[in-house]
Amino acid sequence: MTYVDKPTVSNVVKFDDPNVKKVQKIKVMLNTGTDIYQGACKKRGSTLKDEYRKVAGIAYMDPKDMARLGVANWESVLVKSDWGEVVVYAAHSRDAPHEEMIFIPKGPWANVIVSPETYCCNDPTYKGIEATVEKSDKEVLLMADLMRSVYRKYTKNEKNVDELPSLGEMPVYRKK
Amino acid sequence: MAYEEPITDYDHIVENCTCAFCGSNCDDLDFLVKGNHVVGVRHACRLGASKIMEDEDQRLKVPMMRDENGELQEVDWDTALDAAAELIANSVRPLFYGWSETSIECMKKGLKLTEYVGAVIDNQATICHGPTVQAVQNVGYPLMTLGEVKNRADMVVYTGSNPMNAHPRHLARYSVFPRGWFRQRGRFDRTLVTWDPKFSDTAKMSDIWVPFEENGDYGFCNAIRAVLKGKELKEDVISGIPKQDIIDLTESMKNVEFGALFFGLGLTHTLSKQRNIDIAIQLVQDLNAYTKWVLLPMRGHFNVNGFNIYMAYEMGFPYGVDFCRGYPRYMIGETTTVDLLNRKEPDVFLVIAADPGAHFPGGANMHLANIPVIQIDIHWGPSTELADIVLPGTFIGVETAGTSYRMDSVPIHMKSAIDPPETCREDEWIVNELYERVKKIKEEAK
């Protein structure tokens, strides 16, 4: 089982649960770190592929939090912190319950919202970041598109980077 | 879980290869080779197997440079190396980052280049176990080898780490499951404890799970130290753990024959950073008044420890070494990569065997969008999207032999099993070639 299309996630909470009070937005604590699916996909080198966005562009949330927001597995959520905002998939965490805590595996998606502050101690604060989560109808970007839209290194003069055609899932370069 | 057919279609087996993934450096892998490709791996975990059976689609095979439109274009080796050497030779504050997934032999050449141009050299410890290294400098290092844990340990504690996800064979090969000389029944002779706010995959299989609250590690370790020293705990609940549970846990930790504490990035990435590790190390020191306890950081990459050992041996400092004044300097928060990038200091960034695009905070990566980036790597990754010059290296431990250091500082020779792609060059050759070309440019300018 070295190749997966997407991580296996459980589906445990019903969305029409009458005991759950629906909200637009929840405040959460964001943790990032490694995860076995992310590790396997990243180190195999499949970072441009759809698989990478499914393993690293994903917020593992408590099922109750997801019910409160009204999002199902593999629907998009917008995560905002003081450092930026990013659209990722939502999925039921296999470590639940951990209400008001979300886990995004390390990767380009998590990078947008983690704190670069090292407090003069060389290590950025990757864990314990305050963030908010809300439902989103935007699509999660593929890695190459995300890097282009966030850092804009080679598209500085473009006005609407998000409207450019996708860079796709394969390396793009001009051969000799 | 889908069933996968065993792999029978291969030409030959290369035995006793070393895994080039995590700091466990498992050196018992068998590669099934067919037509100069590894088609199967025996004994490796999911992570190791997936890395060794790499994604051929995204393998970097030819040197590339960005043209005026910002598109990558294939060039020959001479053009790419000359352009990279030109950038390095004319830079004021170059930063050479990475090195943890390459061999000691390559680092040797890298250090030579760094010293010659007066650059900063740093490795992935700067974003993972850097605080651990600082804590070791503060309060010492009650170290062991993993063989001791296998043969002796009857209590194994994991804190702030999730080895079932990050080092999947660590429990199976070194710490919990294997039968050792004094632990003949393996898992049944050992107690596995996890201290983690999260009910992680490791916590799920532990005998004891201590779910202290987020950022509670500092208070929790100190509470155990207080109990060890015979003090009365004044609060009923400390870091989310009831007082009596802490007293009971301390008692059981005192009464083992040999205990091992493994800790990971959960401790280094929270706000107390190196102070968390200070306390963990001092806890182990205090426990040694009663019985034998040892501690080890769970290092991530297969040679991240090697870089720290090599640099400390050669230059006296473990990482973040700055040569801009002509002699090595090491200042945490000043000469370390993320701080340099946050302050927008470097004017050329060379990344070798690392992926800042995937692992640095966006705020630090923003500076990489303003400066030229030279990448030496084997796969097209997030960093390639920010790289101006791409130099394809070879895969240490599969295509090229080399030396690496395991997380417990044991050096291991990694042999090669197959030939590298014809158009790729060894990391060591590339770095040496950069050195020769930079030297030529500098001497001509004199």
Coordinates of C-alpha atoms in Angstrom, one line a residue:
Chain A
M1 CA 0.0 0.0 0.0
T2 CA 2.5 2.6 -1.0
Y3 CA 0.2 4.4 -3.4
V4 CA -3.1 5.9 -2.3
D5 CA -5.5 8.1 -4.1
K6 CA -6.5 9.8 -0.9
P7 CA -6.3 9.0 2.9
T8 CA -8.9 6.7 4.3
V9 CA -11.2 8.8 6.6
S10 CA -14.0 7.7 8.8
N11 CA -17.5 9.1 8.5
V12 CA -19.1 9.2 11.9
V13 CA -21.3 12.2 12.5
K14 CA -24.7 12.9 10.8
F15 CA -25.2 16.4 9.4
D16 CA -28.8 16.5 10.4
D17 CA -28.0 15.9 14.0
P18 CA -30.6 18.0 15.9
N19 CA -28.2 18.4 18.9
V20 CA -25.6 20.2 16.9
K21 CA -25.9 24.0 16.7
K22 CA -25.0 25.3 13.3
V23 CA -22.4 28.1 13.1
Q24 CA -20.7 30.0 10.2
K25 CA -17.3 30.1 11.6
I26 CA -15.4 28.4 14.5
K27 CA -12.2 29.4 16.3
V28 CA -9.7 26.7 16.5
M29 CA -6.1 25.9 17.5
L30 CA -4.1 24.8 14.5
N31 CA -1.4 22.2 14.7
T32 CA 0.8 21.0 11.9
G33 CA 3.2 18.2 11.6
T34 CA 3.9 15.0 9.8
D35 CA 1.4 12.4 8.9
I36 CA 2.1 9.0 7.3
Y37 CA 0.1 9.7 4.1
Q38 CA 1.8 13.1 3.7
G39 CA 5.3 11.6 4.3
A40 CA 4.9 8.8 1.9
C41 CA 3.5 11.1 -0.9
K42 CA 6.1 13.9 -0.4
K43 CA 9.1 11.7 -0.3
R44 CA 8.1 9.6 -3.2
G45 CA 8.2 12.9 -5.1
S46 CA 4.5 13.0 -6.2
T47 CA 4.1 16.6 -5.1
L48 CA 2.5 18.0 -8.3
K49 CA -0.2 15.3 -8.3
D50 CA -3.8 15.4 -7.1
E51 CA -2.7 12.9 -4.4
Y52 CA -0.5 15.5 -2.6
R53 CA -3.3 17.9 -2.3
K54 CA -5.5 15.2 -0.8
V55 CA -2.8 14.3 1.8
A56 CA -1.3 17.7 2.6
G57 CA -4.1 20.1 1.6
I58 CA -6.4 18.7 4.2
A59 CA -7.6 19.8 7.7
Y60 CA -8.3 16.8 10.0
M61 CA -11.1 18.1 12.2
D62 CA -13.2 16.8 15.0
P63 CA -16.4 15.4 13.5
K64 CA -18.6 17.5 15.8
D65 CA -16.9 20.7 14.6
M66 CA -17.5 19.6 11.0
A67 CA -21.2 19.0 11.8
R68 CA -21.4 22.5 13.4
L69 CA -20.0 24.0 10.2
G70 CA -22.1 21.7 8.0
V71 CA -19.2 20.3 6.0
A72 CA -18.8 16.7 5.0
N73 CA -15.6 14.8 4.3
W74 CA -13.7 16.2 1.3
E75 CA -15.6 19.5 1.2
S76 CA -13.6 22.7 1.2
V77 CA -13.0 24.9 4.2
L78 CA -11.3 28.2 4.4
V79 CA -8.7 28.4 7.2
K80 CA -7.6 31.9 8.3
S81 CA -4.8 32.9 10.7
D82 CA -2.9 36.1 11.3
W83 CA -0.4 35.0 8.7
G84 CA -2.7 34.2 5.7
E85 CA -5.6 32.1 4.5
V86 CA -5.9 28.9 2.5
V87 CA -8.6 26.6 1.2
V88 CA -8.2 23.0 2.2
Y89 CA -10.3 19.8 2.4
A90 CA -12.0 18.9 5.6
A91 CA -11.9 15.4 6.9
H92 CA -12.8 13.5 10.1
S93 CA -9.8 13.1 12.2
R94 CA -8.9 9.6 13.3
D95 CA -7.5 11.0 16.5
A96 CA -10.9 12.6 17.6
P97 CA -12.2 13.8 19.9
H98 CA -10.3 17.0 19.8
E99 CA -12.9 19.8 19.5
E100 CA -11.7 23.2 18.4
M101 CA -8.4 21.8 17.4
I102 CA -7.4 21.0 13.7
F103 CA -4.4 19.3 12.2
I104 CA -3.1 20.1 8.8
P105 CA -0.1 18.0 7.7
K106 CA 3.0 20.0 6.9
G107 CA 3.2 21.1 3.3
P108 CA 2.7 24.2 1.1
W109 CA -0.9 24.6 2.3
A110 CA -0.1 24.6 6.0
N111 CA 2.8 27.0 5.3
V112 CA 0.5 29.8 4.3
I113 CA -1.1 30.0 7.7
V114 CA 1.7 29.0 10.2
S115 CA 3.7 31.6 12.0
P116 CA 7.3 32.4 10.8
E117 CA 8.0 33.9 14.2
T118 CA 11.0 32.2 15.8
Y119 CA 11.2 34.3 19.0
C120 CA 14.9 34.5 18.3
C121 CA 15.1 30.7 18.7
N122 CA 15.5 29.6 15.0
D123 CA 12.5 27.4 15.0
P124 CA 9.2 28.8 13.6
T125 CA 6.0 28.2 15.6
Y126 CA 4.4 25.4 13.6
K127 CA 2.0 24.3 16.4
G128 CA -0.6 26.0 18.6
I129 CA -1.6 28.8 16.2
E130 CA -5.0 30.5 16.5
A131 CA -7.1 30.2 13.4
T132 CA -10.7 30.3 12.2
V133 CA -12.4 27.7 10.0
E134 CA -15.4 28.4 7.8
K135 CA -17.1 26.6 4.9
S136 CA -15.9 27.5 1.4
D137 CA -17.0 26.8 -2.1
K138 CA -13.6 27.3 -3.6
E139 CA -11.6 24.4 -5.0
V140 CA -8.4 23.3 -3.2
L141 CA -5.5 24.4 -5.4
L142 CA -2.9 21.9 -6.8
M143 CA 0.6 22.4 -5.5
A144 CA 2.0 24.3 -8.5
D145 CA -1.0 26.6 -8.7
L146 CA -0.8 27.2 -5.0
M147 CA 2.9 28.1 -5.1
R148 CA 2.2 30.5 -8.0
S149 CA -0.8 32.2 -6.4
V150 CA 0.9 32.6 -2.9
Y151 CA 4.5 33.6 -3.8
R152 CA 3.9 35.0 -7.4
K153 CA 7.7 34.7 -8.1
Y154 CA 7.3 34.6 -11.9
T155 CA 3.9 36.2 -12.2
K156 CA 4.6 39.5 -10.4
N157 CA 3.1 41.5 -13.3
E158 CA -0.1 39.4 -13.7
K159 CA -3.2 41.0 -12.2
N160 CA -5.3 38.0 -11.8
V161 CA -3.1 35.0 -11.0
D162 CA -6.0 32.9 -10.0
E163 CA -7.5 33.1 -13.5
L164 CA -4.4 31.8 -15.3
P165 CA -4.7 28.2 -16.6
S166 CA -3.7 25.5 -14.1
L167 CA 0.0 24.3 -14.3
G168 CA -1.3 20.8 -14.0
E169 CA 0.0 17.6 -12.4
M170 CA 3.1 17.0 -14.5
P171 CA 6.4 18.9 -14.6
V172 CA 6.3 21.7 -17.2
Y173 CA 9.6 22.7 -18.8
R174 CA 10.9 23.3 -22.3
K175 CA 13.1 20.5 -23.6
K176 CA 16.1 21.2 -25.7
Chain B
M1 CA -7.2 -2.3 2.9
A2 CA -6.6 -3.6 -0.6
Y3 CA -4.6 -6.7 -1.2
E4 CA -1.5 -6.4 -3.2
E5 CA 0.1 -9.3 -5.1
P6 CA 3.6 -10.1 -4.0
I7 CA 6.2 -8.9 -6.5
T8 CA 7.8 -11.8 -8.3
D9 CA 8.9 -10.1 -11.5
Y10 CA 12.4 -8.9 -10.7
D11 CA 16.0 -9.7 -11.9
H12 CA 17.9 -9.8 -8.7
I13 CA 17.9 -8.8 -5.0
V14 CA 20.3 -6.4 -3.4
E15 CA 20.5 -7.3 0.3
N16 CA 21.2 -5.2 3.4
C17 CA 20.6 -1.8 1.9
T18 CA 20.0 1.2 4.1
C19 CA 16.8 3.2 4.1
A20 CA 17.2 6.8 3.1
F21 CA 14.1 8.2 4.8
C22 CA 14.0 8.8 8.6
G23 CA 16.5 8.9 11.4
S24 CA 16.0 5.2 12.1
N25 CA 18.2 4.4 9.1
C26 CA 17.0 0.8 8.9
D27 CA 19.9 -1.1 7.4
D28 CA 18.2 -4.4 6.7
L29 CA 16.3 -3.6 3.5
D30 CA 16.3 -5.8 0.4
F31 CA 15.7 -4.1 -2.9
L32 CA 14.1 -6.0 -5.7
V33 CA 15.8 -4.7 -8.9
K34 CA 14.6 -5.0 -12.5
G35 CA 16.3 -3.3 -15.4
N36 CA 18.1 -0.7 -13.2
H37 CA 14.8 0.2 -11.3
V38 CA 13.8 -0.8 -7.8
V39 CA 10.5 -2.5 -8.3
G40 CA 10.0 -3.7 -4.8
V41 CA 11.4 -3.2 -1.3
R42 CA 11.4 -5.8 1.5
H43 CA 11.3 -5.0 5.2
A44 CA 10.8 -1.3 4.7
C45 CA 7.9 0.6 6.2
R46 CA 5.4 2.4 4.0
L47 CA 7.4 5.6 4.1
G48 CA 10.8 4.0 3.2
A49 CA 9.3 1.9 0.5
S50 CA 7.5 4.8 -1.1
K51 CA 10.6 6.9 -1.1
I52 CA 12.8 4.1 -2.6
M53 CA 10.2 3.2 -5.3
E54 CA 10.1 6.9 -6.3
D55 CA 7.7 8.7 -8.6
E56 CA 9.6 8.6 -12.0
D57 CA 7.2 11.2 -13.5
Q58 CA 8.7 13.9 -11.2
R59 CA 12.3 12.8 -11.1
L60 CA 14.6 15.7 -12.1
K61 CA 16.7 14.4 -14.9
V62 CA 18.2 17.4 -16.7
P63 CA 19.7 20.7 -15.5
M64 CA 17.2 23.6 -16.0
M65 CA 17.2 27.4 -15.9
R66 CA 14.4 30.0 -16.0
D67 CA 14.2 32.1 -19.1
E68 CA 13.1 35.7 -19.3
N69 CA 9.4 34.6 -19.1
G70 CA 10.0 32.6 -15.9
E71 CA 9.6 29.3 -17.6
L72 CA 12.0 26.4 -16.9
Q73 CA 14.2 25.5 -19.9
E74 CA 16.5 22.5 -20.2
V75 CA 20.2 23.5 -20.5
D76 CA 23.5 21.7 -20.5
W77 CA 25.5 21.1 -17.3
D78 CA 28.1 23.7 -18.1
T79 CA 25.6 26.5 -18.7
A80 CA 23.7 25.7 -15.5
L81 CA 26.8 25.3 -13.3
D82 CA 28.4 28.5 -14.7
A83 CA 25.3 30.5 -14.0
A84 CA 25.0 29.1 -10.5
A85 CA 28.7 29.7 -9.8
E86 CA 28.3 33.3 -11.2
L87 CA 25.4 33.9 -8.8
I88 CA 27.3 32.5 -5.8
A89 CA 30.6 34.4 -6.6
N90 CA 28.8 37.7 -6.9
S91 CA 26.6 37.4 -3.9
V92 CA 27.1 39.3 -0.7
R93 CA 25.2 37.1 1.7
P94 CA 24.7 33.6 0.3
L95 CA 22.9 31.0 2.3
F96 CA 23.4 27.3 1.7
Y97 CA 20.6 25.3 3.2
G98 CA 19.7 21.7 3.3
W99 CA 22.2 18.8 3.4
S100 CA 20.2 16.5 5.6
E101 CA 19.3 14.1 2.8
T102 CA 22.7 13.8 1.3
S103 CA 26.0 12.1 2.4
I104 CA 28.7 13.3 4.7
E105 CA 31.0 13.2 1.7
C106 CA 28.9 15.8 0.0
M107 CA 28.8 18.0 3.1
K108 CA 32.5 18.0 3.2
K109 CA 32.6 19.6 -0.3
G110 CA 29.8 22.0 0.8
L111 CA 31.7 23.2 3.8
K112 CA 34.7 23.9 1.6
L113 CA 32.6 26.0 -0.7
T114 CA 30.9 27.8 2.2
E115 CA 34.2 28.7 3.8
Y116 CA 35.6 29.9 0.5
V117 CA 32.8 32.3 -0.3
G118 CA 32.0 33.3 3.3
A119 CA 28.4 32.0 3.3
V120 CA 26.0 30.7 5.9
I121 CA 25.6 26.9 6.1
D122 CA 22.5 25.5 7.8
N123 CA 20.5 22.3 7.8
Q124 CA 16.9 21.1 8.5
A125 CA 17.7 21.1 12.3
T126 CA 17.0 24.8 12.1
I127 CA 13.3 24.0 11.6
C128 CA 13.0 20.8 13.6
H129 CA 15.4 19.8 16.4
G130 CA 17.4 23.0 16.6
P131 CA 16.0 23.8 20.1
T132 CA 17.1 20.2 21.1
V133 CA 20.6 21.0 20.1
Q134 CA 20.5 24.2 22.2
A135 CA 19.1 22.4 25.2
V136 CA 21.9 19.8 24.9
Q137 CA 24.3 22.7 25.0
N138 CA 22.5 24.0 28.1
V139 CA 22.1 20.9 30.2
G140 CA 23.8 17.9 28.6
Y141 CA 22.8 14.8 26.7
P142 CA 22.0 11.5 28.5
L143 CA 22.5 9.6 25.3
M144 CA 22.5 5.9 24.4
T145 CA 22.5 3.8 21.3
L146 CA 19.3 2.2 20.1
G147 CA 20.8 -1.3 20.7
E148 CA 20.8 -0.6 24.5
V149 CA 17.1 0.3 24.4
K150 CA 16.4 -2.9 22.5
N151 CA 18.3 -5.1 24.9
R152 CA 17.5 -3.4 28.2
A153 CA 14.5 -1.0 28.2
D154 CA 11.5 -2.0 30.2
M155 CA 9.7 1.3 29.9
V156 CA 9.6 3.4 26.7
V157 CA 8.1 6.9 26.7
Y158 CA 7.3 8.8 23.6
T159 CA 6.4 12.5 24.0
G160 CA 5.6 15.1 21.4
S161 CA 6.2 12.6 18.6
N162 CA 4.2 10.1 16.7
P163 CA 6.6 7.4 15.6
M164 CA 3.7 5.3 14.1
N165 CA 3.4 8.0 11.5
A166 CA 6.9 9.5 11.3
H167 CA 9.3 6.6 12.2
P168 CA 7.1 3.6 11.6
R169 CA 9.8 0.9 12.2
H170 CA 11.2 2.6 15.3
L171 CA 9.0 0.7 17.7
A172 CA 9.3 -2.5 15.8
R173 CA 13.1 -2.5 15.3
Y174 CA 14.6 -0.6 18.2
S175 CA 12.4 0.2 21.2
V176 CA 9.2 -1.7 22.0
F177 CA 8.6 -4.9 20.0
P178 CA 12.0 -6.6 19.5
R179 CA 13.2 -9.3 21.8
G180 CA 16.3 -8.1 23.6
W181 CA 19.0 -9.8 25.7
F182 CA 17.3 -8.8 29.0
R183 CA 13.8 -8.6 27.5
Q184 CA 13.3 -12.0 26.1
R185 CA 9.5 -11.6 25.6
G186 CA 9.8 -8.4 23.6
R187 CA 6.6 -6.3 23.8
F188 CA 5.3 -8.2 26.9
D189 CA 8.4 -7.2 28.9
R190 CA 8.0 -3.5 28.2
T191 CA 5.6 -0.7 29.1
L192 CA 4.9 1.8 26.3
V193 CA 3.9 5.2 27.5
T194 CA 2.8 8.2 25.3
W195 CA 2.6 11.7 26.6
D196 CA 0.7 13.7 23.9
P197 CA -2.3 16.0 23.8
K198 CA -3.5 14.1 20.8
F199 CA -4.8 10.6 20.7
S200 CA -2.2 9.8 18.1
D201 CA -1.6 6.5 16.3
T202 CA 1.2 5.8 18.8
A203 CA -1.0 6.7 21.8
K204 CA -3.7 4.2 20.5
M205 CA -1.3 1.3 20.9
S206 CA 0.3 2.5 24.2
D207 CA -0.2 0.9 27.6
I208 CA -0.5 4.4 29.2
W209 CA -1.6 7.6 27.4
V210 CA -1.0 10.9 29.3
P211 CA -3.1 13.6 27.5
F212 CA -1.7 16.7 29.0
E213 CA -3.1 19.9 27.5
E214 CA -1.6 21.9 24.6
N215 CA 1.5 23.7 25.7
G216 CA 1.3 21.7 28.9
D217 CA 4.6 19.8 28.4
Y218 CA 6.7 22.3 30.4
G219 CA 4.4 22.2 33.5
F220 CA 3.9 18.5 33.3
C221 CA 7.6 17.5 33.2
N222 CA 8.3 20.0 36.0
A223 CA 5.5 18.4 38.1
I224 CA 7.2 15.0 37.7
R225 CA 10.5 16.5 38.7
A226 CA 8.9 18.1 41.8
V227 CA 7.4 14.7 42.9
L228 CA 10.8 13.1 42.3
K229 CA 12.4 15.6 44.6
G230 CA 9.8 14.9 47.3
K231 CA 7.9 18.1 47.0
E232 CA 4.1 18.4 47.6
L233 CA 2.1 19.4 44.4
K234 CA 0.0 22.3 45.4
E235 CA -2.6 22.1 42.7
D236 CA -5.1 19.3 42.1
V237 CA -4.7 19.3 38.3
I238 CA -1.5 20.2 36.5
S239 CA -1.4 20.7 32.8
G240 CA -4.7 18.9 32.6
I241 CA -3.5 15.8 34.5
P242 CA -4.8 15.0 38.0
K243 CA -2.2 15.2 40.8
Q244 CA -2.6 11.5 41.8
D245 CA -1.9 10.4 38.2
I246 CA 1.3 12.3 38.1
I247 CA 2.4 10.8 41.4
D248 CA 1.6 7.3 40.2
L249 CA 3.3 7.8 36.9
T250 CA 6.4 9.1 38.7
E251 CA 6.4 6.1 41.0
S252 CA 6.3 3.7 38.1
M253 CA 9.0 5.6 36.3
K254 CA 11.2 5.3 39.4
N255 CA 10.7 1.6 39.6
V256 CA 11.8 0.4 36.2
E257 CA 15.1 -1.2 35.4
F258 CA 15.9 0.8 32.3
G259 CA 13.8 3.6 30.9
A260 CA 14.1 5.4 27.6
L261 CA 12.4 8.8 26.7
F262 CA 12.0 9.7 23.1
F263 CA 10.8 13.1 22.2
G264 CA 9.9 14.8 18.9
L265 CA 8.8 18.1 17.4
G266 CA 5.8 18.4 19.7
L267 CA 8.2 19.8 22.2
T268 CA 10.4 21.9 20.0
H269 CA 7.6 23.6 17.9
T270 CA 5.5 24.9 20.8
L271 CA 6.1 28.2 22.5
S272 CA 8.6 27.1 25.2
K273 CA 10.9 25.6 22.5
Q274 CA 14.3 24.7 23.9
R275 CA 13.1 25.2 27.5
N276 CA 10.8 22.2 27.0
I277 CA 13.8 20.1 26.1
D278 CA 15.9 21.5 29.0
I279 CA 13.3 20.2 31.4
A280 CA 12.9 16.9 29.7
I281 CA 16.7 16.3 29.9
Q282 CA 16.8 17.4 33.5
L283 CA 13.9 15.1 34.3
V284 CA 16.0 12.2 32.9
Q285 CA 19.0 13.4 35.0
D286 CA 16.8 13.4 38.1
L287 CA 15.4 10.0 37.4
N288 CA 19.0 8.7 37.3
A289 CA 19.1 9.2 41.0
Y290 CA 16.8 6.2 41.3
T291 CA 17.3 4.1 38.2
K292 CA 18.8 4.2 34.7
W293 CA 17.0 6.5 32.3
V294 CA 18.2 7.7 28.9
L295 CA 16.8 10.1 26.3
L296 CA 17.0 10.6 22.5
P297 CA 15.5 13.1 20.1
M298 CA 13.5 11.5 17.2
R299 CA 15.5 12.9 14.3
G300 CA 13.6 13.3 11.1
H301 CA 15.8 12.9 8.0
F302 CA 18.3 10.1 7.6
N303 CA 21.3 12.4 7.9
V304 CA 20.1 15.4 9.8
N305 CA 22.0 14.2 12.8
G306 CA 25.0 13.6 10.5
F307 CA 25.2 17.3 9.5
N308 CA 25.1 18.4 13.2
I309 CA 27.8 15.9 14.1
Y310 CA 30.0 16.7 11.1
M311 CA 29.7 20.5 11.6
A312 CA 30.3 20.3 15.3
Y313 CA 33.4 18.1 14.7
E314 CA 34.8 20.4 11.9
M315 CA 33.7 23.9 13.0
G316 CA 32.7 23.5 16.6
F317 CA 29.0 24.5 16.0
P318 CA 26.2 22.2 15.0
Y319 CA 24.2 24.2 12.5
G320 CA 23.5 27.8 11.4
V321 CA 27.2 28.5 10.9
D322 CA 28.1 31.8 9.4
F323 CA 31.5 32.4 7.7
C324 CA 30.9 36.0 6.5
R325 CA 33.7 37.3 8.8
G326 CA 36.1 34.6 7.6
Y327 CA 35.8 32.5 10.7
P328 CA 32.8 30.3 11.9
R329 CA 30.2 32.1 14.0
Y330 CA 27.0 30.6 15.4
M331 CA 24.2 32.8 16.8
I332 CA 20.8 31.4 17.4
G333 CA 18.2 33.7 15.9
E334 CA 20.8 35.6 13.9
T335 CA 22.6 33.1 11.6
T336 CA 19.8 30.6 11.3
T337 CA 17.9 30.2 8.1
V338 CA 14.3 31.2 9.0
D339 CA 15.5 34.3 10.9
L340 CA 17.8 35.3 8.0
L341 CA 14.8 34.9 5.6
N342 CA 12.4 36.7 7.9
R343 CA 14.9 39.7 7.9
K344 CA 15.3 39.4 4.1
E345 CA 19.0 39.2 4.4
P346 CA 20.3 36.5 1.9
D347 CA 20.8 37.5 -1.7
V348 CA 21.4 34.0 -3.1
F349 CA 19.8 30.8 -1.7
L350 CA 21.2 27.4 -2.5
V351 CA 19.0 24.5 -1.4
I352 CA 20.4 21.0 -1.6
A353 CA 18.5 17.9 -0.6
A354 CA 15.8 19.8 1.2
D355 CA 12.4 21.4 0.4
P356 CA 11.9 24.8 1.9
G357 CA 8.9 25.3 -0.4
A358 CA 7.1 22.5 1.4
H359 CA 8.4 23.1 4.9
F360 CA 9.2 26.7 5.6
P361 CA 6.5 29.1 6.8
G362 CA 5.1 31.2 4.0
G363 CA 6.4 34.4 5.7
A364 CA 10.0 33.1 5.4
N365 CA 9.4 31.7 1.9
M366 CA 8.2 35.1 0.6
H367 CA 11.9 36.3 0.5
L368 CA 12.7 33.3 -1.8
A369 CA 10.4 35.0 -4.4
N370 CA 12.7 38.0 -4.4
I371 CA 16.1 36.3 -4.7
P372 CA 17.7 33.8 -7.0
V373 CA 17.3 30.2 -5.8
I374 CA 19.6 27.3 -6.8
Q375 CA 18.1 23.9 -6.2
I376 CA 20.0 20.6 -6.1
D377 CA 17.5 17.8 -5.6
I378 CA 16.2 14.6 -7.1
H379 CA 12.5 15.4 -7.4
W380 CA 10.4 18.2 -8.7
G381 CA 8.9 19.6 -5.5
P382 CA 7.4 22.8 -4.2
S383 CA 10.9 24.4 -4.1
T384 CA 11.3 23.8 -7.9
E385 CA 8.4 26.3 -8.3
L386 CA 10.6 28.9 -6.7
A387 CA 14.0 27.8 -8.2
D388 CA 15.8 29.7 -10.9
I389 CA 18.5 27.0 -11.5
V390 CA 17.7 23.4 -11.0
L391 CA 20.6 20.8 -10.8
P392 CA 19.5 17.2 -10.7
G393 CA 21.4 15.1 -8.1
T394 CA 21.4 11.4 -7.4
F395 CA 19.6 9.3 -4.8
I396 CA 21.9 8.5 -1.8
G397 CA 21.5 5.0 -0.6
V398 CA 19.9 3.8 -3.8
E399 CA 22.0 5.2 -6.7
T400 CA 25.0 6.5 -4.8
A401 CA 26.9 5.2 -1.8
G402 CA 27.6 7.5 1.2
T403 CA 27.9 7.8 4.9
S404 CA 25.0 8.9 7.2
Y405 CA 24.5 9.1 11.0
R406 CA 21.5 7.4 12.6
M407 CA 19.5 9.3 15.3
D408 CA 21.7 7.8 18.0
S409 CA 24.8 9.1 16.3
V410 CA 25.9 5.7 14.9
P411 CA 27.6 6.2 11.5
I412 CA 26.2 3.9 8.8
H413 CA 27.5 3.2 5.3
M414 CA 24.7 3.4 2.7
K415 CA 25.5 1.3 -0.4
S416 CA 24.2 1.9 -3.9
A417 CA 22.0 -0.7 -5.5
I418 CA 21.4 0.7 -9.0
D419 CA 23.0 3.1 -11.4
P420 CA 21.9 6.8 -11.5
P421 CA 20.2 8.2 -14.6
E422 CA 22.8 9.1 -17.1
T423 CA 22.0 12.8 -17.2
C424 CA 22.2 13.2 -13.4
R425 CA 25.3 13.9 -11.4
E426 CA 26.2 13.0 -7.8
D427 CA 25.6 15.7 -5.2
E428 CA 29.2 15.6 -4.2
W429 CA 30.3 16.2 -7.8
I430 CA 27.9 19.1 -8.3
V431 CA 29.0 20.9 -5.1
N432 CA 32.7 20.3 -5.9
E433 CA 32.1 21.6 -9.4
L434 CA 30.4 24.8 -8.1
Y435 CA 33.5 25.3 -5.8
E436 CA 35.9 25.0 -8.7
R437 CA 34.0 27.4 -10.8
V438 CA 33.4 29.9 -8.1
K439 CA 37.1 29.8 -7.3
K440 CA 38.0 30.4 -11.0
I441 CA 35.6 33.4 -11.1
K442 CA 37.0 34.9 -7.9
E443 CA 40.6 34.4 -8.9
E444 CA 40.1 36.0 -12.3
A445 CA 38.5 39.0 -10.7
K446 CA 41.6 39.6 -8.5

